[in-house]
Coordinates of N, CA and C in Angstrom, one line a residue:
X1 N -3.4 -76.0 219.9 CA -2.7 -75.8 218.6 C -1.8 -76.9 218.3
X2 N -1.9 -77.4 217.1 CA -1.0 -78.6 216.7 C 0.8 -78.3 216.8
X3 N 1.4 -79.1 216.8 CA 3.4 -78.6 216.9 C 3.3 -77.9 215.6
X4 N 4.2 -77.5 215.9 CA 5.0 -76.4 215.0 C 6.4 -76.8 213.9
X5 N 6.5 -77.0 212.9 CA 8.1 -76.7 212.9 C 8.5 -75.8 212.2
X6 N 9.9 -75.7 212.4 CA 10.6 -73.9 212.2 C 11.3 -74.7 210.9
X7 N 11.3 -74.1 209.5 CA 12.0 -74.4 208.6 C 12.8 -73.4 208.4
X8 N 14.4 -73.6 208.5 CA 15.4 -72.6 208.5 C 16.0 -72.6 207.2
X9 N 16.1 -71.4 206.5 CA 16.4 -70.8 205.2 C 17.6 -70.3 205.2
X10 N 19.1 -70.5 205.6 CA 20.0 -69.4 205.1 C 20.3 -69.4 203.7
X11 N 20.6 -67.8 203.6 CA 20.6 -67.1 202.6 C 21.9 -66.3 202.4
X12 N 22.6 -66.0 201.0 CA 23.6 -65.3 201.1 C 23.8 -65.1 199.8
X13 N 23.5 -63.8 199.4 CA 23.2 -63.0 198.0 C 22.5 -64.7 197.0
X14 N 21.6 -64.6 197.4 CA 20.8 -65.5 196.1 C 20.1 -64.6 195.3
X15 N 20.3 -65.1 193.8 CA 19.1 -65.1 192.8 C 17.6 -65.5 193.0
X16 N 17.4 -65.4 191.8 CA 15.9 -65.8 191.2 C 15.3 -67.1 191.7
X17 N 16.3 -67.5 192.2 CA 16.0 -69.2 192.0 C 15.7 -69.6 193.3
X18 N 15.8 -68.6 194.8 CA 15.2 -68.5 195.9 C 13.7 -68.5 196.0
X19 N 12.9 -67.7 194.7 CA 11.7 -67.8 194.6 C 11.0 -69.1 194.0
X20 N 11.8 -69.9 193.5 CA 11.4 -71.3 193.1 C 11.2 -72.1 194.4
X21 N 12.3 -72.2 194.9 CA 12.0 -73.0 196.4 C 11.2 -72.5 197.4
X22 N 11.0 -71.3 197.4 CA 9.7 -70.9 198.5 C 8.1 -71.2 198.2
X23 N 8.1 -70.8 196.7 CA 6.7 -71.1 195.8 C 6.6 -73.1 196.1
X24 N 7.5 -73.8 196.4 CA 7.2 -74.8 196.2 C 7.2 -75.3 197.5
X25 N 7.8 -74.5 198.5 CA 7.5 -75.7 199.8 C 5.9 -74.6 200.2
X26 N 6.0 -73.6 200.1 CA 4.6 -72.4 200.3 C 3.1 -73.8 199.1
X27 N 3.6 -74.1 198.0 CA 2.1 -74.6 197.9 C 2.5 -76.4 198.4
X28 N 3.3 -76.4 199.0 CA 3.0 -78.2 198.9 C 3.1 -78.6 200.3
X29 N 3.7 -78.1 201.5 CA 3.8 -78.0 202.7 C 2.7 -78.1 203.7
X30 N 1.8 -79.6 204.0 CA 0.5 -79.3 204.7 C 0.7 -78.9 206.0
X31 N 1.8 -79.2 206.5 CA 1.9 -78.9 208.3 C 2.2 -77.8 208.6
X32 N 1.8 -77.8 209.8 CA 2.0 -76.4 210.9 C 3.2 -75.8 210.5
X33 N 3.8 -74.7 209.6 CA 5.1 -74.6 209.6 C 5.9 -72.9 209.5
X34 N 6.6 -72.4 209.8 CA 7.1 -71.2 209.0 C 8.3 -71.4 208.5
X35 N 8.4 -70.2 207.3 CA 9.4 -70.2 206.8 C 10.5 -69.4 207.0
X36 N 11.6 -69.5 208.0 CA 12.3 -68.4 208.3 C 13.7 -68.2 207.5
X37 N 13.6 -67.2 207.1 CA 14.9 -66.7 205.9 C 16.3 -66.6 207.2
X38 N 17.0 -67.3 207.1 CA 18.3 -66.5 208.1 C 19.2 -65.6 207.3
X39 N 19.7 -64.5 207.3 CA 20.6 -63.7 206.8 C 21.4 -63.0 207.2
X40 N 22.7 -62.6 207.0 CA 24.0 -62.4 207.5 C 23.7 -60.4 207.2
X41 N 23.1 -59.6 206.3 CA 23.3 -58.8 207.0 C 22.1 -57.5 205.6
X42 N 21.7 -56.3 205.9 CA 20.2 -56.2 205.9 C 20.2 -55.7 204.4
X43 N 21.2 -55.3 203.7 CA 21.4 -55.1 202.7 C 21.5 -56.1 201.7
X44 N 21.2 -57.5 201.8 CA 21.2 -58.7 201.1 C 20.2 -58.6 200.1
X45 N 20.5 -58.5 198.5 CA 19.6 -58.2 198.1 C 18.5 -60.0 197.9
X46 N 19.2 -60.8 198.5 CA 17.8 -61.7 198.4 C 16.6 -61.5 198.9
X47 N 17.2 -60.3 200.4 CA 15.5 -59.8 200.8 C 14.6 -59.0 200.2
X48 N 15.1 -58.4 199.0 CA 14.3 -57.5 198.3 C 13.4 -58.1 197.6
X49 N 14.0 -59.8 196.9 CA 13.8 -60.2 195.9 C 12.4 -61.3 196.4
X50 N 12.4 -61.2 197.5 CA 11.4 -62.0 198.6 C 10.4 -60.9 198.7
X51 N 10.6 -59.7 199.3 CA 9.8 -59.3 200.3 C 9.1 -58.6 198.6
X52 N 9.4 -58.5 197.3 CA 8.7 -58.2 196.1 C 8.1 -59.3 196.1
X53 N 8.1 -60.7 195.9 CA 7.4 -61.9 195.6 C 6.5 -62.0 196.1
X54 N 6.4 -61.8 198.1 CA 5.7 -62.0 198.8 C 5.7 -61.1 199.9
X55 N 5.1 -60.0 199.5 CA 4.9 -58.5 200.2 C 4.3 -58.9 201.8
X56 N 3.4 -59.8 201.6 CA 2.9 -60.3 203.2 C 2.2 -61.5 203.3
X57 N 3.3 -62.4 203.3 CA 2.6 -63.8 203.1 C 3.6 -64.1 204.9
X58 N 2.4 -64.4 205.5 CA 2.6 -64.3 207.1 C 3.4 -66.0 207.5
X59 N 3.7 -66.8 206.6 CA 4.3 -67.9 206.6 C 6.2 -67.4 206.2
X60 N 6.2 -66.2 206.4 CA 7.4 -65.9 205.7 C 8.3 -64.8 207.0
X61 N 9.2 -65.6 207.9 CA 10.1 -64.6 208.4 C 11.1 -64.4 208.1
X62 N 12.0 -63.5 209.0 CA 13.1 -63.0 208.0 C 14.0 -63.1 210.2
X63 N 15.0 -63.6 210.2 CA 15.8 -63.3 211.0 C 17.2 -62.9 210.8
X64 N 17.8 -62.4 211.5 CA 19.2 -61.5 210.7 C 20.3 -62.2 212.3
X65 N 21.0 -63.0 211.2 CA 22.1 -63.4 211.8 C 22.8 -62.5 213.0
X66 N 23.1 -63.2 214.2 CA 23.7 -62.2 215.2 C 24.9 -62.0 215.1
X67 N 25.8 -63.0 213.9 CA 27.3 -63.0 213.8 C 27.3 -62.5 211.7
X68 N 28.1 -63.5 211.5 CA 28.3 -64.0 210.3 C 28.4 -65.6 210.0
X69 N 27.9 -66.0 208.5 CA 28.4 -67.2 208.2 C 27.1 -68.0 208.8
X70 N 27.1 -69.2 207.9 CA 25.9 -70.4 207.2 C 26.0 -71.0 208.9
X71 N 26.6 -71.2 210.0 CA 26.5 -71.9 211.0 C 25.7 -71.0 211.9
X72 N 26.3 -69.8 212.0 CA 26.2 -68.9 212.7 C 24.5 -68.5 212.6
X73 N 24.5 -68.3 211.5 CA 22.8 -67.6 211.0 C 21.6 -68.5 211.7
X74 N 22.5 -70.2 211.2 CA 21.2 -71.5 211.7 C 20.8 -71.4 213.3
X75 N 22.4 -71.2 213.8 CA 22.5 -70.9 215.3 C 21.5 -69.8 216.0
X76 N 21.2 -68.8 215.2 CA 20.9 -67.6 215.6 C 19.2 -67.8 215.9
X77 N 19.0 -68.7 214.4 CA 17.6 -69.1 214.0 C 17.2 -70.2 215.4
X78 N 18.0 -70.7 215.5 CA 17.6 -72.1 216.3 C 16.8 -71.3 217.4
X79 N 17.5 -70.3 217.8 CA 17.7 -69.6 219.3 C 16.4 -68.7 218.6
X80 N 16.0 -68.1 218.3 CA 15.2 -67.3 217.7 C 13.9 -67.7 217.8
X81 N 13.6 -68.9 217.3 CA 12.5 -69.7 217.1 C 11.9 -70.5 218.0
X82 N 10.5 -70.8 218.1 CA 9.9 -71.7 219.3 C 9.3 -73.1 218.4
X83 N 9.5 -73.7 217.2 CA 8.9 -74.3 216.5 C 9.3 -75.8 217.7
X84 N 8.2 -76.7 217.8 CA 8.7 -77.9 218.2 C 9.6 -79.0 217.6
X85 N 10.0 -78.5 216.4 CA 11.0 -78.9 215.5 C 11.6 -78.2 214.5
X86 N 12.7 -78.1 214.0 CA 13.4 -77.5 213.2 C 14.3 -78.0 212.0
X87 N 14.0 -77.2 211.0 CA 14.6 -78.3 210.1 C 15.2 -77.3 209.1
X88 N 16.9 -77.9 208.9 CA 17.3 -77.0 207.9 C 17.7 -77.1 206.3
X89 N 16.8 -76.1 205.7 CA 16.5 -76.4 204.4 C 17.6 -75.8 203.6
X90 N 17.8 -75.8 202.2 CA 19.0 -75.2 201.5 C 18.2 -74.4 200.4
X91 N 18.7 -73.1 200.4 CA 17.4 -72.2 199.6 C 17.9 -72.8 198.0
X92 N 18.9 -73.9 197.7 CA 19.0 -73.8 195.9 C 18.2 -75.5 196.0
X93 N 17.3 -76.1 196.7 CA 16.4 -76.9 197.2 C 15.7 -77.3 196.0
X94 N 15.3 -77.7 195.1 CA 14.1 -77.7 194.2 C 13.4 -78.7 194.3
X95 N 14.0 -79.8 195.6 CA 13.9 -81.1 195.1 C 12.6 -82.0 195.7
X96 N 13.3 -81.2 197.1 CA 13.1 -82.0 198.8 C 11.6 -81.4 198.8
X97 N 11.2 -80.8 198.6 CA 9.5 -80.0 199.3 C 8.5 -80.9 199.9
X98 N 9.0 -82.1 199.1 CA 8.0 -82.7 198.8 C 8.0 -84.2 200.5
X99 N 9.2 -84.3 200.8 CA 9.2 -84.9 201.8 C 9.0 -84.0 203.3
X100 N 9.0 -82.8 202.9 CA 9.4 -81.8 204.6 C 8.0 -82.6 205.3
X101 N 6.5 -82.5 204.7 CA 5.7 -83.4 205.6 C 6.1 -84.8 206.5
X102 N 7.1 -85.7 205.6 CA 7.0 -86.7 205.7 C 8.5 -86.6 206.9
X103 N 9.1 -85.9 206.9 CA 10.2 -85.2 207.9 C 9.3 -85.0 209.0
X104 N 8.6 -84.3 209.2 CA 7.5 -84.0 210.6 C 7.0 -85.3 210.8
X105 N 6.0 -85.5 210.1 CA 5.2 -87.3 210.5 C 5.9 -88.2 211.2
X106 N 7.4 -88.1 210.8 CA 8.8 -89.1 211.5 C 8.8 -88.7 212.9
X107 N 9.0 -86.8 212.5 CA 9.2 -86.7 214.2 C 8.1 -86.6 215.1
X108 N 6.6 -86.9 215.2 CA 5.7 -86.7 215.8 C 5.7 -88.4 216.1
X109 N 6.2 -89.2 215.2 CA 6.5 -90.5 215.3 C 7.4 -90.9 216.3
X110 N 8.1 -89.9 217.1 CA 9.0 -90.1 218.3 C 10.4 -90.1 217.8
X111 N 10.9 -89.9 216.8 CA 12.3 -89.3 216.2 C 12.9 -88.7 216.6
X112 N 13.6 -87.8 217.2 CA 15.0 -86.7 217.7 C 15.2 -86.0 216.1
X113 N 15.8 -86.9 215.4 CA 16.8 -86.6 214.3 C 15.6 -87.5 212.9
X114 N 15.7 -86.3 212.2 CA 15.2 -87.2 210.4 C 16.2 -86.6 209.9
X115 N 16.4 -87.6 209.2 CA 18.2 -87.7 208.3 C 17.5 -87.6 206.5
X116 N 17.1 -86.9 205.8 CA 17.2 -87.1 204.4 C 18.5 -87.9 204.0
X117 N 18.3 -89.0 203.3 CA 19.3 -89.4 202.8 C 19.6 -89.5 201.4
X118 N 20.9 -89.5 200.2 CA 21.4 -89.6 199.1 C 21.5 -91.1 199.1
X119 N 21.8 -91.4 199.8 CA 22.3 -93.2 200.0 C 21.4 -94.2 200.6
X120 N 20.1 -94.2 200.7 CA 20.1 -95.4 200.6 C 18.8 -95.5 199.8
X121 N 17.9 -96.2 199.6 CA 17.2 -96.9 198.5 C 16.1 -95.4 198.1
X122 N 16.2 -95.6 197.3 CA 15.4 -93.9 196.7 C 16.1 -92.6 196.9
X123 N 17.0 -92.5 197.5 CA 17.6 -91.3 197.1 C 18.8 -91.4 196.5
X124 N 19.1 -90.1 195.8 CA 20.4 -90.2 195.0 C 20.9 -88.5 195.0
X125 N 22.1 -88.6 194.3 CA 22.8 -87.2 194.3 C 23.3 -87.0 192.4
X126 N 23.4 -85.9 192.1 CA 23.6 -85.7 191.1 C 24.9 -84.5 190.7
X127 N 25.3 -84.5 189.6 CA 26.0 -83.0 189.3 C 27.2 -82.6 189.9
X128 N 27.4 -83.5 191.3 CA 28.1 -83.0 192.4 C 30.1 -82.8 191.0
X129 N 30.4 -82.2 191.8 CA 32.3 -82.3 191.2 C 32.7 -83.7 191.7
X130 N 33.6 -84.1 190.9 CA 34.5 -85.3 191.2 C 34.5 -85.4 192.1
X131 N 35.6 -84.3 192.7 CA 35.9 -84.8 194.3 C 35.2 -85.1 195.4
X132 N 34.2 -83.8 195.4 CA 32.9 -83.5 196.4 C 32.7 -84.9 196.6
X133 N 32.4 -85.4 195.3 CA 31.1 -87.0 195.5 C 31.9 -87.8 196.0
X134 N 33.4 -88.2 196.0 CA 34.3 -88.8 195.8 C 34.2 -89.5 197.4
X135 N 34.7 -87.9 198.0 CA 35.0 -87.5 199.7 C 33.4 -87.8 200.4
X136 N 32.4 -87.1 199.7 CA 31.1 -87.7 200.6 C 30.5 -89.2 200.5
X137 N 31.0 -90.3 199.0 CA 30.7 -91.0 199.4 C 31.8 -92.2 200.0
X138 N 33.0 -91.5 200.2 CA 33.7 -92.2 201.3 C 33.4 -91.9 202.8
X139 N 33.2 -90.9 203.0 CA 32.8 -90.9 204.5 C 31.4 -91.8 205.0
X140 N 30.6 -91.7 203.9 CA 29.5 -92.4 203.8 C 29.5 -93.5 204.0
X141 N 30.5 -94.2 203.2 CA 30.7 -95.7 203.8 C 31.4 -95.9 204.8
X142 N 32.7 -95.2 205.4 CA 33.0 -95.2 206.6 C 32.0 -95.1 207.9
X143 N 30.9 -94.5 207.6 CA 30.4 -94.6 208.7 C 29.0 -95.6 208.7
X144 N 29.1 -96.0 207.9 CA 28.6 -97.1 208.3 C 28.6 -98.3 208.5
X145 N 30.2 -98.7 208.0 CA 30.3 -99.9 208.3 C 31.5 -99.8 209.5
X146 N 31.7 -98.7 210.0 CA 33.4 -99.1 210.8 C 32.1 -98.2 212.3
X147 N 31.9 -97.3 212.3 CA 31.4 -96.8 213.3 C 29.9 -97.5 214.2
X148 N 29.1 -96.7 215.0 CA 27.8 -96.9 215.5 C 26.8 -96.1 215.4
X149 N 27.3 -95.4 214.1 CA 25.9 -94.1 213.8 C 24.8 -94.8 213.0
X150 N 24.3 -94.3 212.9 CA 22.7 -95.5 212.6 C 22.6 -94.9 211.3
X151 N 23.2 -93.5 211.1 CA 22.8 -93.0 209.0 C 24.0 -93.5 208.2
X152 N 23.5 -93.4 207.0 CA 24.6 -93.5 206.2 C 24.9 -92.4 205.6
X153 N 24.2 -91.4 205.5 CA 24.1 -89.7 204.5 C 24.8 -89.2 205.7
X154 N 25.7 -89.4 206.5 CA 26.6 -88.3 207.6 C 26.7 -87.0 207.3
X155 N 27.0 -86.7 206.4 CA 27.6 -85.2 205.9 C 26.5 -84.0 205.1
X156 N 25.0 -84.7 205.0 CA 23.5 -84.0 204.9 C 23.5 -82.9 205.9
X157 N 23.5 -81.7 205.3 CA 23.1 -80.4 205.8 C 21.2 -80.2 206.2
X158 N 20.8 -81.2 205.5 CA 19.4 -81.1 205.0 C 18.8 -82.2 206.2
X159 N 18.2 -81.4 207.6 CA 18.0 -82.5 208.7 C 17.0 -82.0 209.2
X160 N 16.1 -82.3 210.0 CA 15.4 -82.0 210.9 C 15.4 -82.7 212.6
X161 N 15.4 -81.2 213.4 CA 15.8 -82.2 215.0 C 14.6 -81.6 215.6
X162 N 14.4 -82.2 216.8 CA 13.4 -82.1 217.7 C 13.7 -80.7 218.3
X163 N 13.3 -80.1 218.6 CA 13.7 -79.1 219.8 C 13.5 -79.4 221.4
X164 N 12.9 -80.5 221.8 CA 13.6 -81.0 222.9 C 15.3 -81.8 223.1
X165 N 15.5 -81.5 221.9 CA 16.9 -82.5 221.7 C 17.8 -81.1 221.5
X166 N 17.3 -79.8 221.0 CA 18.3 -78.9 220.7 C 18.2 -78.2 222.4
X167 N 17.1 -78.3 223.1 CA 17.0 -77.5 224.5 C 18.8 -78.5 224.7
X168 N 19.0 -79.2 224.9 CA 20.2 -79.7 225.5 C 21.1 -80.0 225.3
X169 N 21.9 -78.9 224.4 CA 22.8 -78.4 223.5 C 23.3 -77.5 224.3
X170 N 24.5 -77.6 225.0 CA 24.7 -76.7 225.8 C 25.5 -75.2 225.1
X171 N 26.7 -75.8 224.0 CA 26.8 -75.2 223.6 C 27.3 -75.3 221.7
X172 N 27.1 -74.2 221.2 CA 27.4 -75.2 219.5 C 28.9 -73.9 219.2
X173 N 29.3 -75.4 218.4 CA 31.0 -74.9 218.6 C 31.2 -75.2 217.0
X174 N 30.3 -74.9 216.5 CA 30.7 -75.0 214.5 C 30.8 -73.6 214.0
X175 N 31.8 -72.7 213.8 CA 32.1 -71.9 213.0 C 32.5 -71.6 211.6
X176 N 32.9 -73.0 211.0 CA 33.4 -72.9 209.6 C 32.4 -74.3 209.0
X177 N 32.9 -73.7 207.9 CA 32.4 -74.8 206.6 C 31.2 -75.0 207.2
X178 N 30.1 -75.7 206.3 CA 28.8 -76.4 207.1 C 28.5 -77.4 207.8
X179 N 28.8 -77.2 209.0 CA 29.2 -78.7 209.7 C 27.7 -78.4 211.0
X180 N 27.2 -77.5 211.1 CA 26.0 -77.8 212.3 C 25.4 -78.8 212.2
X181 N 24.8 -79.5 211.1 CA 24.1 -80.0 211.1 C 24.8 -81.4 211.4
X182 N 26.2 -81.7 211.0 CA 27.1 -83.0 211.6 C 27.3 -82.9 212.5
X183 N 27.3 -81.6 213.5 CA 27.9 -81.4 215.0 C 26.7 -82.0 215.3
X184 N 25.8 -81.6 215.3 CA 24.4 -81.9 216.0 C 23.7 -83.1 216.1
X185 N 24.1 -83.9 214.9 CA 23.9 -85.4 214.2 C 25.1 -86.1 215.2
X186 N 26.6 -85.7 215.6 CA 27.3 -86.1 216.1 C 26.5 -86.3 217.5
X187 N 26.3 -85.5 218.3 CA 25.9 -85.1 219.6 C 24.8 -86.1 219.7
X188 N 23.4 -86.1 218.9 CA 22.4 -86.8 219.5 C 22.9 -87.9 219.4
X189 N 24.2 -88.6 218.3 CA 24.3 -89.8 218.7 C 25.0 -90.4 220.0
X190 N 25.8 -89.7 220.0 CA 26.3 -89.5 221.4 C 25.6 -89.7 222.8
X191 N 23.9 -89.0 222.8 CA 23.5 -89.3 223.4 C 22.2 -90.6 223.2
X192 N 22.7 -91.4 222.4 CA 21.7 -92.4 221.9 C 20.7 -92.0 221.7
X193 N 20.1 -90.6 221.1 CA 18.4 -90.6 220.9 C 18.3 -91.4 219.4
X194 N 16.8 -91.3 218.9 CA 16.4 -91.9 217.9 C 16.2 -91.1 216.8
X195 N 17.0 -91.5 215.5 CA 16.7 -91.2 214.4 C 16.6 -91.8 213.1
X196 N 16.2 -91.7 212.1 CA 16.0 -92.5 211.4 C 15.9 -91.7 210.0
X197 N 16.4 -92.3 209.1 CA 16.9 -91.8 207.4 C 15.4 -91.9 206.5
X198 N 15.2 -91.1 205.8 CA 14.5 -90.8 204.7 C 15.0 -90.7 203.5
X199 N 14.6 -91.3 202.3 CA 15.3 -90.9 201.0 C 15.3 -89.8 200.7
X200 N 16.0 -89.6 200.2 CA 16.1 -87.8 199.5 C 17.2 -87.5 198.2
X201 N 16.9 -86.6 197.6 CA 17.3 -86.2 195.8 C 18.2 -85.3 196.4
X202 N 19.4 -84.6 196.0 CA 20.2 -83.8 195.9 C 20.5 -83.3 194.3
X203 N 20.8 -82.3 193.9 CA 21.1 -81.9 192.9 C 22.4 -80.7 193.1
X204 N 23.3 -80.8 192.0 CA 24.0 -79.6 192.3 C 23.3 -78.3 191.6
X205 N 23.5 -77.3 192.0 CA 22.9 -76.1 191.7 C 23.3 -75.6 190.1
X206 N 22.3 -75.6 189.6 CA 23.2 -75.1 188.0 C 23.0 -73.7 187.5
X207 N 22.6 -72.9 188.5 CA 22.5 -71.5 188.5 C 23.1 -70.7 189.8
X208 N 24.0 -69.6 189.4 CA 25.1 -69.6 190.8 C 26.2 -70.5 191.2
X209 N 27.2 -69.7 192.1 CA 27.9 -70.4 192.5 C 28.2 -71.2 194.0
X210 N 28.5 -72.3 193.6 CA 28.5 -73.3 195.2 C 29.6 -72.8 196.2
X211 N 29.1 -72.3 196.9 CA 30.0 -72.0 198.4 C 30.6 -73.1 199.0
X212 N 30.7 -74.4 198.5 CA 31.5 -75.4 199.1 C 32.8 -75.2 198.9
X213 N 33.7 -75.4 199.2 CA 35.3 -75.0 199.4 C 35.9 -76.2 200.2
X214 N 36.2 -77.3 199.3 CA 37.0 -78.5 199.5 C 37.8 -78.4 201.1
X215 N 39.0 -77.7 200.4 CA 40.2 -77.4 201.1 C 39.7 -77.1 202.9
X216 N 39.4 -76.1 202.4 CA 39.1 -74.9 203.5 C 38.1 -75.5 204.4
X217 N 37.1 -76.3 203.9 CA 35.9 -77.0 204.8 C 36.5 -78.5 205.6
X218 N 37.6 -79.2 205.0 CA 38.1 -80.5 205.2 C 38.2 -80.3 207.0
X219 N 39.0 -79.6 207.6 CA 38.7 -79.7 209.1 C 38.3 -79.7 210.1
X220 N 36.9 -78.7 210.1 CA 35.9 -78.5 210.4 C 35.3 -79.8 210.2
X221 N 35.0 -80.9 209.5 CA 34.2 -81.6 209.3 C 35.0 -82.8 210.2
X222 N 36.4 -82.9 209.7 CA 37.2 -83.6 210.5 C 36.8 -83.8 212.1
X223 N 36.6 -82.8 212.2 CA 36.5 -82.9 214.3 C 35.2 -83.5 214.1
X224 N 34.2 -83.3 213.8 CA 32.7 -84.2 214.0 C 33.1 -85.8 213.5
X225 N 33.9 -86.0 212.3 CA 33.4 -87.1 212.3 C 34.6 -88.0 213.5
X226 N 35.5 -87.6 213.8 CA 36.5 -88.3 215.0 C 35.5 -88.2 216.4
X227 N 35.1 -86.9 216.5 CA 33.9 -87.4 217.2 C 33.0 -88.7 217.7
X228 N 32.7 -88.6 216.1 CA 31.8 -89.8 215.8 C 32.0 -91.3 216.4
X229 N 33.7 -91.4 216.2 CA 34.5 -92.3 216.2 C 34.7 -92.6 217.6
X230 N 34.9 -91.8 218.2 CA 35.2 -91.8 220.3 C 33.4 -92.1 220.2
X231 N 32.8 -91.8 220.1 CA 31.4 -92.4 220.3 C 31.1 -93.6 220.5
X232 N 31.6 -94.2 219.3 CA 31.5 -95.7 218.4 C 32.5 -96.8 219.2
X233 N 33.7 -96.3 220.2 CA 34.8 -96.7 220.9 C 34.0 -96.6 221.9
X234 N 33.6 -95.5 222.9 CA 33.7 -95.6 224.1 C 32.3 -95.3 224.9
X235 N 31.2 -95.1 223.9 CA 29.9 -94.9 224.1 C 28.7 -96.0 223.8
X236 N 29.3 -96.7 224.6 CA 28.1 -98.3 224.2 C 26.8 -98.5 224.3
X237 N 26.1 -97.5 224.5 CA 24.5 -97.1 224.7 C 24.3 -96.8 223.3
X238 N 25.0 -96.2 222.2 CA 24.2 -96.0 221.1 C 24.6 -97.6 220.0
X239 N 23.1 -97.7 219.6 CA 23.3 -99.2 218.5 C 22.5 -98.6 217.0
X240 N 22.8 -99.1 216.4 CA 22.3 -99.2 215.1 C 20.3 -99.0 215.2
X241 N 19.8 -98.1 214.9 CA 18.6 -98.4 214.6 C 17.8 -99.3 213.5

């Protein structure tokens, strides 16, 4: 049987606009893949709004968070799933479908980490708030020219890793804000594996509200990227790809 990868969905009271992004990675998606919904708890009516769309479309799971919260759910999923790769998607997505192949191809290509990127030649970001764009594309340039991380999109929720690279994760310590996917981006660099950036589109969501929270997320994000920085100081095995 060819690899697998696990595409992770958290969910938390979404609209209409959930069925837009499934209809589109469901028809444009050629690889081995499932689609697993993560969800914080069973009364969510996104699942109703799913399991009406697609009564039994066998590309469609549903896993139910063991805790609470967008880290927690991915975590639960990671642990859940046997896919040879995992990749975490954002259900207000309209954009990306169209690369998730080109995300796998990378990692069958010997990859650890595929980085979608906003920043560098073909991708871009849109809509974001002042500040959001402000703070992401300063970290952005901080890490690429002061540190030894090989991306420039650092702060991309939107990744795919190997699952021989997640087997040796001993343990994941992200509970706030959306930072798994930086903890984990931190870590393989850390341990020098290989990854490599893809262009990618972002949009802000113009239906619903953004669960991003400036303030309240700034810390959390803090520890991964100082991380980053003791890496870049005292870890001389990882170089620029």
């Amino acid at each position: 049987m060819s690899e697998k990868l696990d595409v992770l969905i958290p969910v938390f009271n979404e609209d209409q606009e959930i069925i837009k992004t499934l209809e589109q990675l469901l028809n444009n998606v050629k690889c081995n893949y499932d689609l697993n919904i993560c969800y914080d708890y069973d009364e969510d009516p996104t699942l109703v709004i799913i399991k009406k769309k697609f009564p039994s479309n066998s590309k469609i799971k549903f896993i139910k968070n063991n805790s609470r919260g967008f880290n927690q759910a991915l975590i639960t999923a990671i642990k859940k799933t046997d896919g040879d790769a995992v990749m975490i998607y954002m259900a207000d997505d309209h954009e990306n479908f169209n690369i998730v192949d080109i995300c796998f191809k990378k990692f069958n290509e010997g990859f650890d980490l595929v980085c979608p990127s906003r920043f560098i030649k073909g991708g871009k970001m849109e809509g974001n708030p002042v500040m959001k764009e402000i703070l992401t594309r300063i970290a952005s340039f901080f890490f690429q020219y002061f540190t030894t991380l090989p991306i420039k999109d650092s702060t991309n929720s939107f990744r795919l890793f190997s699952r021989k690279f997640l087997k040796k994760i001993e343990n994941y310590e992200s509970n706030k804000g959306f930072t798994l996917s930086l903890e984990l981006t931190a870590k393989a660099h850390r341990m020098g594996l290989k990854m490599i950036e893809i262009p990618s589109i972002w949009k802000e969501r113009e239906v619903g509200e953004s669960r991003f929270k400036l303030l309240s997320f700034l810390p959390p994000y803090m520890k991964w990227l100082l991380y980053i920085i003791k890496t870049s100081i005292f870890h001389r095995k990882n170089e620029k790809n």
